Short mmCIF file of C-alpha atoms and ligand atoms in Angstrom, two decimals:
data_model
loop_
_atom_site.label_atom_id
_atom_site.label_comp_id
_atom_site.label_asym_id
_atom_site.label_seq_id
_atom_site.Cartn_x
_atom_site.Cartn_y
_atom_site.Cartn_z
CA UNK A 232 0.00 0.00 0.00
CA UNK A 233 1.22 3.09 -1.12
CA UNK A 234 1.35 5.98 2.23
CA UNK A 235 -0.87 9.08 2.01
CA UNK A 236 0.17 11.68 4.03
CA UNK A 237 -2.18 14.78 4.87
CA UNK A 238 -1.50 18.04 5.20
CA UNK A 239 0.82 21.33 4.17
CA UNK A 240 4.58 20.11 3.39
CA UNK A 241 6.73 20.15 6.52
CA UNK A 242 8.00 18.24 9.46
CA UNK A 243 4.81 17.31 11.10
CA UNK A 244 2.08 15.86 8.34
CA UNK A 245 -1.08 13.58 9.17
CA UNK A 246 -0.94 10.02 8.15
CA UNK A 247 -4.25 8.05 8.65
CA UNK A 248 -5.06 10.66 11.03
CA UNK A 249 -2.62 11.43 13.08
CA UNK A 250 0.07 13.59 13.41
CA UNK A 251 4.19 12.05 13.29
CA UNK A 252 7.59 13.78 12.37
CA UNK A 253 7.82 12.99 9.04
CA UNK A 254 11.96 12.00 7.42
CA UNK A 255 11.37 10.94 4.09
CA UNK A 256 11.06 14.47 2.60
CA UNK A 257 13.27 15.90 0.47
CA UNK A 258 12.56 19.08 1.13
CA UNK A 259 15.74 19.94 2.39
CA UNK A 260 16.52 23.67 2.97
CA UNK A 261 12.44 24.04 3.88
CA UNK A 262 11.46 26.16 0.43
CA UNK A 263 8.31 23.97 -0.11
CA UNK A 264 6.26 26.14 2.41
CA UNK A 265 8.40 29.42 2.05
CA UNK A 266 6.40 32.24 2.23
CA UNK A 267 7.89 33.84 -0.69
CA UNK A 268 7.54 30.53 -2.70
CA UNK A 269 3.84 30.31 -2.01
CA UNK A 270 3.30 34.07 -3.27
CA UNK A 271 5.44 33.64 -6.26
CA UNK A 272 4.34 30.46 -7.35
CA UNK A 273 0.58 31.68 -6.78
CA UNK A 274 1.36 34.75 -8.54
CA UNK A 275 2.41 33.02 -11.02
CA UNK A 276 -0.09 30.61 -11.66
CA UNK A 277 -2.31 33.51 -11.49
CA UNK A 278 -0.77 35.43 -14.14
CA UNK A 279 0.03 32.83 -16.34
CA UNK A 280 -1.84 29.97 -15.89
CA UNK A 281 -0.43 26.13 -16.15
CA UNK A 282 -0.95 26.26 -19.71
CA UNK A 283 1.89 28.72 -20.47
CA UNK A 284 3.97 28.26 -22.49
CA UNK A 285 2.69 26.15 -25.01
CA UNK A 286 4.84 23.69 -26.93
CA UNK A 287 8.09 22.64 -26.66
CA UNK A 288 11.30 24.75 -25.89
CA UNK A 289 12.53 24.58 -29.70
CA UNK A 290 9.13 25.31 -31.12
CA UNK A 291 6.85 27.44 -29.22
CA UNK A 292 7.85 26.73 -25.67
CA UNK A 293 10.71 29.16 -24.91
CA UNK A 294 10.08 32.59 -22.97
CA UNK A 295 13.35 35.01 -21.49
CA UNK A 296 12.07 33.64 -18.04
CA UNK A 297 12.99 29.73 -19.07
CA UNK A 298 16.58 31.68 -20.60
CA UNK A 299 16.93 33.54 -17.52
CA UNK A 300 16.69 30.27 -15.15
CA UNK A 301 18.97 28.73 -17.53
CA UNK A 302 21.43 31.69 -17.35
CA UNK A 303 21.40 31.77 -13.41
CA UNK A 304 21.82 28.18 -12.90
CA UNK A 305 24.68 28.21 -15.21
CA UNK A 306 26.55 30.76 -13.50
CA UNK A 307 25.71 29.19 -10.01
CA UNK A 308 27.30 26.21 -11.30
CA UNK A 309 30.14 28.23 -12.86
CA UNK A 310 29.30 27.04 -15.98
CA UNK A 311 28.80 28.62 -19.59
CA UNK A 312 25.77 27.40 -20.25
CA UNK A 313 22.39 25.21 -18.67
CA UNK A 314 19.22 23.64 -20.19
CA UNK A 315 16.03 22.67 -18.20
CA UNK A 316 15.12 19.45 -17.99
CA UNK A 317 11.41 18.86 -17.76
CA UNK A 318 12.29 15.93 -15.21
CA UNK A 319 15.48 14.99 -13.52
CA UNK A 320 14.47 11.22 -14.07
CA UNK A 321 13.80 11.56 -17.77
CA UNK A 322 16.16 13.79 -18.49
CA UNK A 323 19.03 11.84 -17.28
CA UNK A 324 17.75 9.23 -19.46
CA UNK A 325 17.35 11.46 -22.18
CA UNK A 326 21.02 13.09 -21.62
CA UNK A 327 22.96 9.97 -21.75
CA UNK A 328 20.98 8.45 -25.00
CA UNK A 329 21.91 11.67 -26.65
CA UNK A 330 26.02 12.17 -25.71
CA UNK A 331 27.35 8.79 -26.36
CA UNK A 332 27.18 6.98 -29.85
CA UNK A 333 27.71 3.42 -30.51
CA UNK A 334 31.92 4.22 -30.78
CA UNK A 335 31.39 5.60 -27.49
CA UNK A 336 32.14 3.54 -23.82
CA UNK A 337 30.42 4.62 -20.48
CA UNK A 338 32.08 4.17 -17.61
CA UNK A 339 29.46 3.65 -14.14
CA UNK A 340 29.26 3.31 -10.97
CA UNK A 341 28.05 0.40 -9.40
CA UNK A 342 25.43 2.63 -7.18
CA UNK A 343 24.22 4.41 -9.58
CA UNK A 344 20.45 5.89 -9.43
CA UNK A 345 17.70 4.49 -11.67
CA UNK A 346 17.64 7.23 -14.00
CA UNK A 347 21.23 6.57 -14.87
CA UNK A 348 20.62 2.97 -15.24
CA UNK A 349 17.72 3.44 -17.79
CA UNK A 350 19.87 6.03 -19.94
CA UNK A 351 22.44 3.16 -19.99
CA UNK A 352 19.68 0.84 -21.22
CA UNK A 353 19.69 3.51 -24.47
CA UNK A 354 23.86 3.16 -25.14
CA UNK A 355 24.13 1.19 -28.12
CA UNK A 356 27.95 1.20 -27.52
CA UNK A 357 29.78 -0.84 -24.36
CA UNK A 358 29.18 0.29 -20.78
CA UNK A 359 31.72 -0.79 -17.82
CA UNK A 360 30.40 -0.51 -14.37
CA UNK A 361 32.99 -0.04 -11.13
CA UNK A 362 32.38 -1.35 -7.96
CA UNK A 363 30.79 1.68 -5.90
CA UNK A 364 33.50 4.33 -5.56
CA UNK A 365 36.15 2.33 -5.63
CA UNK A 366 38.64 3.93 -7.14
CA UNK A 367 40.95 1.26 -8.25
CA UNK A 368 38.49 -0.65 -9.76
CA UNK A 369 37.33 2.40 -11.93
CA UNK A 370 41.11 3.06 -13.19
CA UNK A 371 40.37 -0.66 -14.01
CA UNK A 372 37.29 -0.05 -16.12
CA UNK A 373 39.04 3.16 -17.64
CA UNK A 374 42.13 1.35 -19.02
CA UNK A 375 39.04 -1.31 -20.41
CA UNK A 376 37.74 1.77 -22.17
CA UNK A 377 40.92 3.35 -22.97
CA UNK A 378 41.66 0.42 -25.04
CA UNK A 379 37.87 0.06 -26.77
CA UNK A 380 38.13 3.52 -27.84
CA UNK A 381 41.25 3.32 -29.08
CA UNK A 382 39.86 0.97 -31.65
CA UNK A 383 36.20 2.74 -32.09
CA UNK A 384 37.52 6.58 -31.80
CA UNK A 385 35.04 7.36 -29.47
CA UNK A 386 34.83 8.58 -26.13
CA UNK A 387 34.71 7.86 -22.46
CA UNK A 388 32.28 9.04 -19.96
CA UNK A 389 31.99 8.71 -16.60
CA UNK A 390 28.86 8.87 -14.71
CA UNK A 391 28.49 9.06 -10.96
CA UNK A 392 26.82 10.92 -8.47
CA UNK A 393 27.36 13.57 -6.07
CA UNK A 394 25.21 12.39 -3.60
CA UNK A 395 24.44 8.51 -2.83
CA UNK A 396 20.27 9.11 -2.11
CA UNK A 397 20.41 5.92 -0.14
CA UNK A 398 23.21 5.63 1.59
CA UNK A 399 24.24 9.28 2.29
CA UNK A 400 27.86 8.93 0.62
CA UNK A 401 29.40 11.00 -1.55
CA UNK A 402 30.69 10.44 -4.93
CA UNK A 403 34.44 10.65 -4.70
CA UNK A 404 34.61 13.88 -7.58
CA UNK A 405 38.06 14.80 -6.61
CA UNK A 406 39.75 11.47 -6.93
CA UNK A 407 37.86 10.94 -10.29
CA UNK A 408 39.02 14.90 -11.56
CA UNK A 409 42.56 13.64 -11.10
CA UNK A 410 42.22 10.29 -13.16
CA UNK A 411 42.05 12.90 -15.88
CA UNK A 412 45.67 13.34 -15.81
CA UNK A 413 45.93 9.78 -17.10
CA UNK A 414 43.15 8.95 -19.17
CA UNK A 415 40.97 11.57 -21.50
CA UNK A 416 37.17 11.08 -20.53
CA UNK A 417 34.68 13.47 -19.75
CA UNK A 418 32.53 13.42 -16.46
CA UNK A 419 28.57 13.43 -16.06
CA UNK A 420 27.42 13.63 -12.20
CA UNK A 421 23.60 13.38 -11.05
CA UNK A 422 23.66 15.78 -8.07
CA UNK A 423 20.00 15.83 -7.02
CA UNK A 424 20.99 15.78 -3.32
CA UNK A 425 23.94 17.85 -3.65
CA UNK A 426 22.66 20.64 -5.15
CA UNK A 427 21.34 23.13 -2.79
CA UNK A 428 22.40 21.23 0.10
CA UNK A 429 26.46 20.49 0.01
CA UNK A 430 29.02 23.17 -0.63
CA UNK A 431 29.80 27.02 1.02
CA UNK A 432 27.02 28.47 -1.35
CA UNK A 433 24.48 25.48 -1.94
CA UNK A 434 26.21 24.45 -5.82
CA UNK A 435 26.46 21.15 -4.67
CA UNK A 436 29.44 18.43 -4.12
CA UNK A 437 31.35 19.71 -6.46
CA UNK A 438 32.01 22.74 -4.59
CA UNK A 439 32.20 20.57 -1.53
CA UNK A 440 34.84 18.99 -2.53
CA UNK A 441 36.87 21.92 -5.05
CA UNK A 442 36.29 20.48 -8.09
CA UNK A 443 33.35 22.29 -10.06
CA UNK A 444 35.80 22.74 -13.31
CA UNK A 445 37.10 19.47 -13.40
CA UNK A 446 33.47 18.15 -13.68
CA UNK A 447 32.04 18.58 -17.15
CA UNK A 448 28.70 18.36 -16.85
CA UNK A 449 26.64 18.68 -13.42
CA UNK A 450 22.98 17.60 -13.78
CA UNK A 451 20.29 18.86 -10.24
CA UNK A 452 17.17 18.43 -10.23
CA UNK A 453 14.25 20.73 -8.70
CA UNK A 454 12.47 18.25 -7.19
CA UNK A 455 14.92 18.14 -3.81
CA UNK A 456 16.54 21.16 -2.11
CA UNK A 457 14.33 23.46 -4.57
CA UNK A 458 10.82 21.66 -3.81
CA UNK A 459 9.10 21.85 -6.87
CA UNK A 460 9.94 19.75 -10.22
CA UNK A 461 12.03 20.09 -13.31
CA UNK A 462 15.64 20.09 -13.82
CA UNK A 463 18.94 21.34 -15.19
CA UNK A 464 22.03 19.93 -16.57
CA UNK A 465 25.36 22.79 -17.10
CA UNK A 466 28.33 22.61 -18.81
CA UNK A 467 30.33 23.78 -21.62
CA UNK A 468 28.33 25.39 -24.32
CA UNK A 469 28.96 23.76 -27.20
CA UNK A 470 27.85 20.23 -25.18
CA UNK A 471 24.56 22.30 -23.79
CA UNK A 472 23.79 23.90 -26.86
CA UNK A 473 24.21 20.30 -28.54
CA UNK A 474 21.83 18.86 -25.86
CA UNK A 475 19.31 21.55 -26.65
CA UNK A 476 18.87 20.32 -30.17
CA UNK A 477 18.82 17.01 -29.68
CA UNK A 478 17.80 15.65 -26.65
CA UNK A 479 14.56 13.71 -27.33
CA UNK A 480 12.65 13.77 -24.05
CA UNK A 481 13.05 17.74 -24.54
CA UNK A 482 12.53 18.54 -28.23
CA UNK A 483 9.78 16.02 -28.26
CA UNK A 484 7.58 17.30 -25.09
CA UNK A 485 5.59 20.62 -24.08
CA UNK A 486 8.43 22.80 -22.32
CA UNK A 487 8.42 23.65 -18.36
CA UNK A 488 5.10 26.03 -17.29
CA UNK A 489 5.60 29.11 -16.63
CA UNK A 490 4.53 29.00 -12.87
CA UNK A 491 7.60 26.43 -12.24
CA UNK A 492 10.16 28.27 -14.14
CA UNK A 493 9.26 31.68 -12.31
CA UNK A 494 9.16 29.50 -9.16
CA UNK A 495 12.17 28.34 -9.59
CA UNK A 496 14.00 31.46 -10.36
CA UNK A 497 12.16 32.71 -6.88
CA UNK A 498 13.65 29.13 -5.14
CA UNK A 499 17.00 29.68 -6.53
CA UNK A 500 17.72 33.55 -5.30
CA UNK A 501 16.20 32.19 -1.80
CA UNK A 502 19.20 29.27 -2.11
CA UNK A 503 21.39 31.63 -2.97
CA UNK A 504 20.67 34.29 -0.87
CA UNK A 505 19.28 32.73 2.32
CA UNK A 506 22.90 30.46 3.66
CA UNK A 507 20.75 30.73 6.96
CA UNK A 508 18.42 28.03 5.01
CA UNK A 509 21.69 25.57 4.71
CA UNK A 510 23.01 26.16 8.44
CA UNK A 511 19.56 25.60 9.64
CA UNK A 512 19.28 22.37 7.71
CA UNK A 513 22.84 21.13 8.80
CA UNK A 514 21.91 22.02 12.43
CA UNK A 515 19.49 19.26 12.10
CA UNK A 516 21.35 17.25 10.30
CA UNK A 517 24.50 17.30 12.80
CA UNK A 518 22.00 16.87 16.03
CA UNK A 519 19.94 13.85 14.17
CA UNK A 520 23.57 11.87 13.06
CA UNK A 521 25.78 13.12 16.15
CA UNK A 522 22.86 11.37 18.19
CA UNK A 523 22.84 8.53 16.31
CA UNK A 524 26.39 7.58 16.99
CA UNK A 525 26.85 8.64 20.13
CA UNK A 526 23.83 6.37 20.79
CA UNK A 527 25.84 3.62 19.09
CA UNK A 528 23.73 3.28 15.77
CA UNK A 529 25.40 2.37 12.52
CA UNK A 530 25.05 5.56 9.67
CA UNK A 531 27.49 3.93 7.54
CA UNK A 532 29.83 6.60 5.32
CA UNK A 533 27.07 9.60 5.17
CA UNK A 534 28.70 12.70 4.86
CA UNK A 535 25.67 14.38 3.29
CA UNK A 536 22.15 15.12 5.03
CA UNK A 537 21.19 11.52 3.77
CA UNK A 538 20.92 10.20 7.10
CA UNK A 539 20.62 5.61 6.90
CA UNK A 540 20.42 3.67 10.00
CA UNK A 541 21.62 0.15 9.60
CA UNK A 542 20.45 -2.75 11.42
CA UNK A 543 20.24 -6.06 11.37
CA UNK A 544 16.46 -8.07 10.71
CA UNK A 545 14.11 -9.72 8.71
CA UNK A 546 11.69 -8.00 5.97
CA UNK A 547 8.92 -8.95 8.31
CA UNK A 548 10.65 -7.88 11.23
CA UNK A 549 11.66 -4.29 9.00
CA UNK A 550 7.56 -4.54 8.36
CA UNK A 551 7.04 -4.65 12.47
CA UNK A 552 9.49 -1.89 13.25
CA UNK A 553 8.12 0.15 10.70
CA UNK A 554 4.64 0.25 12.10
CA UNK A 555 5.30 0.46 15.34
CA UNK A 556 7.22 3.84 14.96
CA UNK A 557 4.16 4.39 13.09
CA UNK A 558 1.70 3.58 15.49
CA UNK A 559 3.08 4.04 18.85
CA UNK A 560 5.97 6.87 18.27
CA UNK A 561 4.29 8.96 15.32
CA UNK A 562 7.59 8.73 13.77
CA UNK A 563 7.15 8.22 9.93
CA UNK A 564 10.63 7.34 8.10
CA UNK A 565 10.93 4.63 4.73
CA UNK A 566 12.69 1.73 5.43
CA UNK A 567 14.74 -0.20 2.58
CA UNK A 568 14.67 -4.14 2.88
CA UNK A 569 16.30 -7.16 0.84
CA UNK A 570 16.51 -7.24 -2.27
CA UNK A 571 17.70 -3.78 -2.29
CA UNK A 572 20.25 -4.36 0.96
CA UNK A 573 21.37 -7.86 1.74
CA UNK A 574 18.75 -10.21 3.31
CA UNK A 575 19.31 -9.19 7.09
CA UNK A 576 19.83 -6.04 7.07
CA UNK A 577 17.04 -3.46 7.32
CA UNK A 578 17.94 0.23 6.11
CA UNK A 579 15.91 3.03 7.72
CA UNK A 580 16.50 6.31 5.54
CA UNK A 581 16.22 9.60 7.31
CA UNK A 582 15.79 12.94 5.60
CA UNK A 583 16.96 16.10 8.06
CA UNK A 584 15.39 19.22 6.78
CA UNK A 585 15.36 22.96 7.58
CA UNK A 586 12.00 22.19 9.00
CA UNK A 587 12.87 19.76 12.02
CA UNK A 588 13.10 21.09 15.16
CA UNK A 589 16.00 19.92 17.75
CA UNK A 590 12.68 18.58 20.00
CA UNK A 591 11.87 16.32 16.51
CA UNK A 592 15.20 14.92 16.71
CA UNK A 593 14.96 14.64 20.21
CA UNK A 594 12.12 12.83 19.89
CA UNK A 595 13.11 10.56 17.39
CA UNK A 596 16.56 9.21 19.04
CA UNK A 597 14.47 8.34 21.97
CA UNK A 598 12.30 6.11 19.65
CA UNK A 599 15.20 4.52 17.51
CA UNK A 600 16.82 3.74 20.86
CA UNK A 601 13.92 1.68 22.52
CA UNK A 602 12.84 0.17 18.79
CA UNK A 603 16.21 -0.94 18.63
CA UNK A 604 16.58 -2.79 22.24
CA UNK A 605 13.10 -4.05 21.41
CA UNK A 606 14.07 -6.00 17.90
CA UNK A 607 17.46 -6.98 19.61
CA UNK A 608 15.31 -8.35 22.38
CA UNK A 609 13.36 -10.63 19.53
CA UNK A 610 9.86 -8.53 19.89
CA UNK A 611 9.50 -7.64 16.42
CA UNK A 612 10.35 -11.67 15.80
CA UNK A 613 7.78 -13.86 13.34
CA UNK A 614 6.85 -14.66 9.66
CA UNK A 615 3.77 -12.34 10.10
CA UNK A 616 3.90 -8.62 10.49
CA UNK A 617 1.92 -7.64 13.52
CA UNK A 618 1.63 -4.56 15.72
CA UNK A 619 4.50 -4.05 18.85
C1 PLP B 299 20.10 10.63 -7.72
C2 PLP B 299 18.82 11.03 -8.38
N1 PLP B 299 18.82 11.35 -9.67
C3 PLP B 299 17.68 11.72 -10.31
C4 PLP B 299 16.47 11.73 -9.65
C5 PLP B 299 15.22 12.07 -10.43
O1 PLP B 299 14.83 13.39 -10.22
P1 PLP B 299 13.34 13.89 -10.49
O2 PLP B 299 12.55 13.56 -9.26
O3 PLP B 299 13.51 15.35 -10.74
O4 PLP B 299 12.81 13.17 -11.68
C6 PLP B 299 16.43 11.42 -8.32
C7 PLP B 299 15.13 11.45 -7.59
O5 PLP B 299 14.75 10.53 -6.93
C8 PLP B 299 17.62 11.04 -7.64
O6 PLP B 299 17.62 10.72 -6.34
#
């Protein structure tokens, strides 16, 4: 069953009547409910309508308000140029079928998100995955591809992410920016939960970790730290402006509405603008995982606000502990279970946001501490799922 939760966007939301602190929203820096959002998007929608504009981008879908987004995320991103992307997931797709050709040799990482995945599905030319940022095994893959290409005369790219959405790690950018001393490949990296989040001004883990030049072409999405829905991909113009006439999923669909483009110009000055958005966030994110280890939990490698708690159990005993933070300690959080992670282990995934309050957290430690002596204790024990 799928949840339904009730409510405005924040860190309290009714589920099946009643009221938990809810940690699977990625509304990170707390811009869903902003006050200036609301007015702006209403405004918007007001003034424009959904409709607006009509077509796509390359026919009859382009205003100076989509150009203007494009030219402000670019230079954000210290980039030349940036194209919306009607979707992060599709566009992803769409990006990757439209950069490599059949001479052409992806390089992966094992972890990679969905939408990355499915693009791959679309390379008609040979794709190497590397174990999951392992860094030896990708110089591996690379000398693989070196060799291919050397045949085919195409190209390598790398794809990896900024931002592991599951586990909280983060791509390791600045080791990959050096391989490029020894081998000539280009790098794509799916930031969704980088980008507004990680780095001095919110542009993500590339500014995290120093290398925003060295990667070639950073893809966000708005449907994350920006709370709303579209996407962008920046980079060098001549790839941008390449991706712009001839990226499928773009030039073949009605482009962004206005109300989400003006919205997300309004959501980007407020990231930009508003670093007390980011502190606030990390406050919450430093109480919530400081907690968590002192009280002895394992959090794995997260070094972003991606917060997973490890432990070990069942997929009905995941099921039990799952409603009975529902049921008994309003706590609402997703859990991931086999096949995703290996058969015993159970993966709680915790989302800090602006919006928590220290008392949330609070809250929450208490509950993870008692659920966690209960299923050690057995309680939670049995092939059915039942209440605590
Ligand atoms: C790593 C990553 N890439 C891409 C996406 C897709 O973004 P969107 O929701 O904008 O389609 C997501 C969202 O789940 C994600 O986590």
């Amino acid at each position: 069953m799928v949840p339904k939760h009730e409510g405005e966007v924040g860190s309290r939301m009714k589920f099946r009547g009643k009221e938990m602190i809810v940690w699977s929203l990625n509304n990170y820096i707390g811009l869903a409910n902003h006050p200036e959002v609301r007015k702006t998007d209403g405004e918007s929608a007001t003034r424009w309508g959904l409709g607006t504009p009509m077509g796509a981008r390359m026919m009859s879908g382009q205003t100076n308000q989509h150009e203007l987004l494009e030219q402000q995320l670019a230079e954000f991103e210290k980039k030349e140029d940036a194209y919306l992307l009607n979707f992060g997931y599709q566009g992803m797709v769409s990006i990757i079928e439209t950069l490599v050709s059949r001479h052409d040799v992806i390089v992966y990482d094992a972890e990679s998100h969905a939408c990355i995945i499915d693009g791959l599905r679309l390379h008609f030319g040979k794709r190497f995955v590397f174990a999951h940022n392992d860094m030896e095994s990708l110089e591996k893959q690379l000398q693989r591809a070196a060799k291919l290409v050397e045949k085919t005369g195409g190209g390598i790219l790398v794809i990896t992410e900024g931002v592991f959405g599951m586990s909280g790690d983060l791509g390791k950018l600045d080791e990959i920016v050096a391989l490029k001393e020894k081998y000539n490949f280009r790098i794509l990296c799916d930031d969704a939960h980088g980008f507004g989040t990680m780095g001095t001004t919110g542009a993500g883990v590339s500014e995290h970790l120093g290398v925003m030049d060295g990667i070639d072409l950073y893809f966000g999405t708005f449907a994350k730290a920006m709370a709303g829905i579209g996407g962008f991909v920046a980079g060098p113009e001549p790839i941008i402006n390449y991706l712009r006439y001839n990226m499928r999923s773009q030039i073949f669909a009605k482009s962004l509405p206005m109300p989400m483009v003006e919205g997300s110009l309004k959501r980007l000055e407020l990231l930009r603008t508003k670093p007390e958005l980011r502190e606030k966030l990390w406050t919450i994110v430093n109480a919530l995982q400081n907690g968590l280890r002192e009280r002895g939990f394992d959090i794995g490698n997260t070094n972003s606000p991606v917060t997973p708690i490890f432990m070990k159990g069942s997929v009905p005993e995941a099921t039990n502990v799952i409603l009975d933070l529902r049921e008994n300690y309003n706590i609402f959080c997703s859990i991931v279970v086999y096949p995703v992670v290996p058969k015993d282990v159970i993966l709680f995934r915790l989302i800090p946001t602006a919006m928590h309050t220290l008392e949330d957290v609070e809250i929450t430690l208490n509950a993870f501490s008692e659920v966690k002596e209960k299923l050690a204790a057995g309680k939670y024990a049995g092939d059915r799922v039942r209440m605590a």
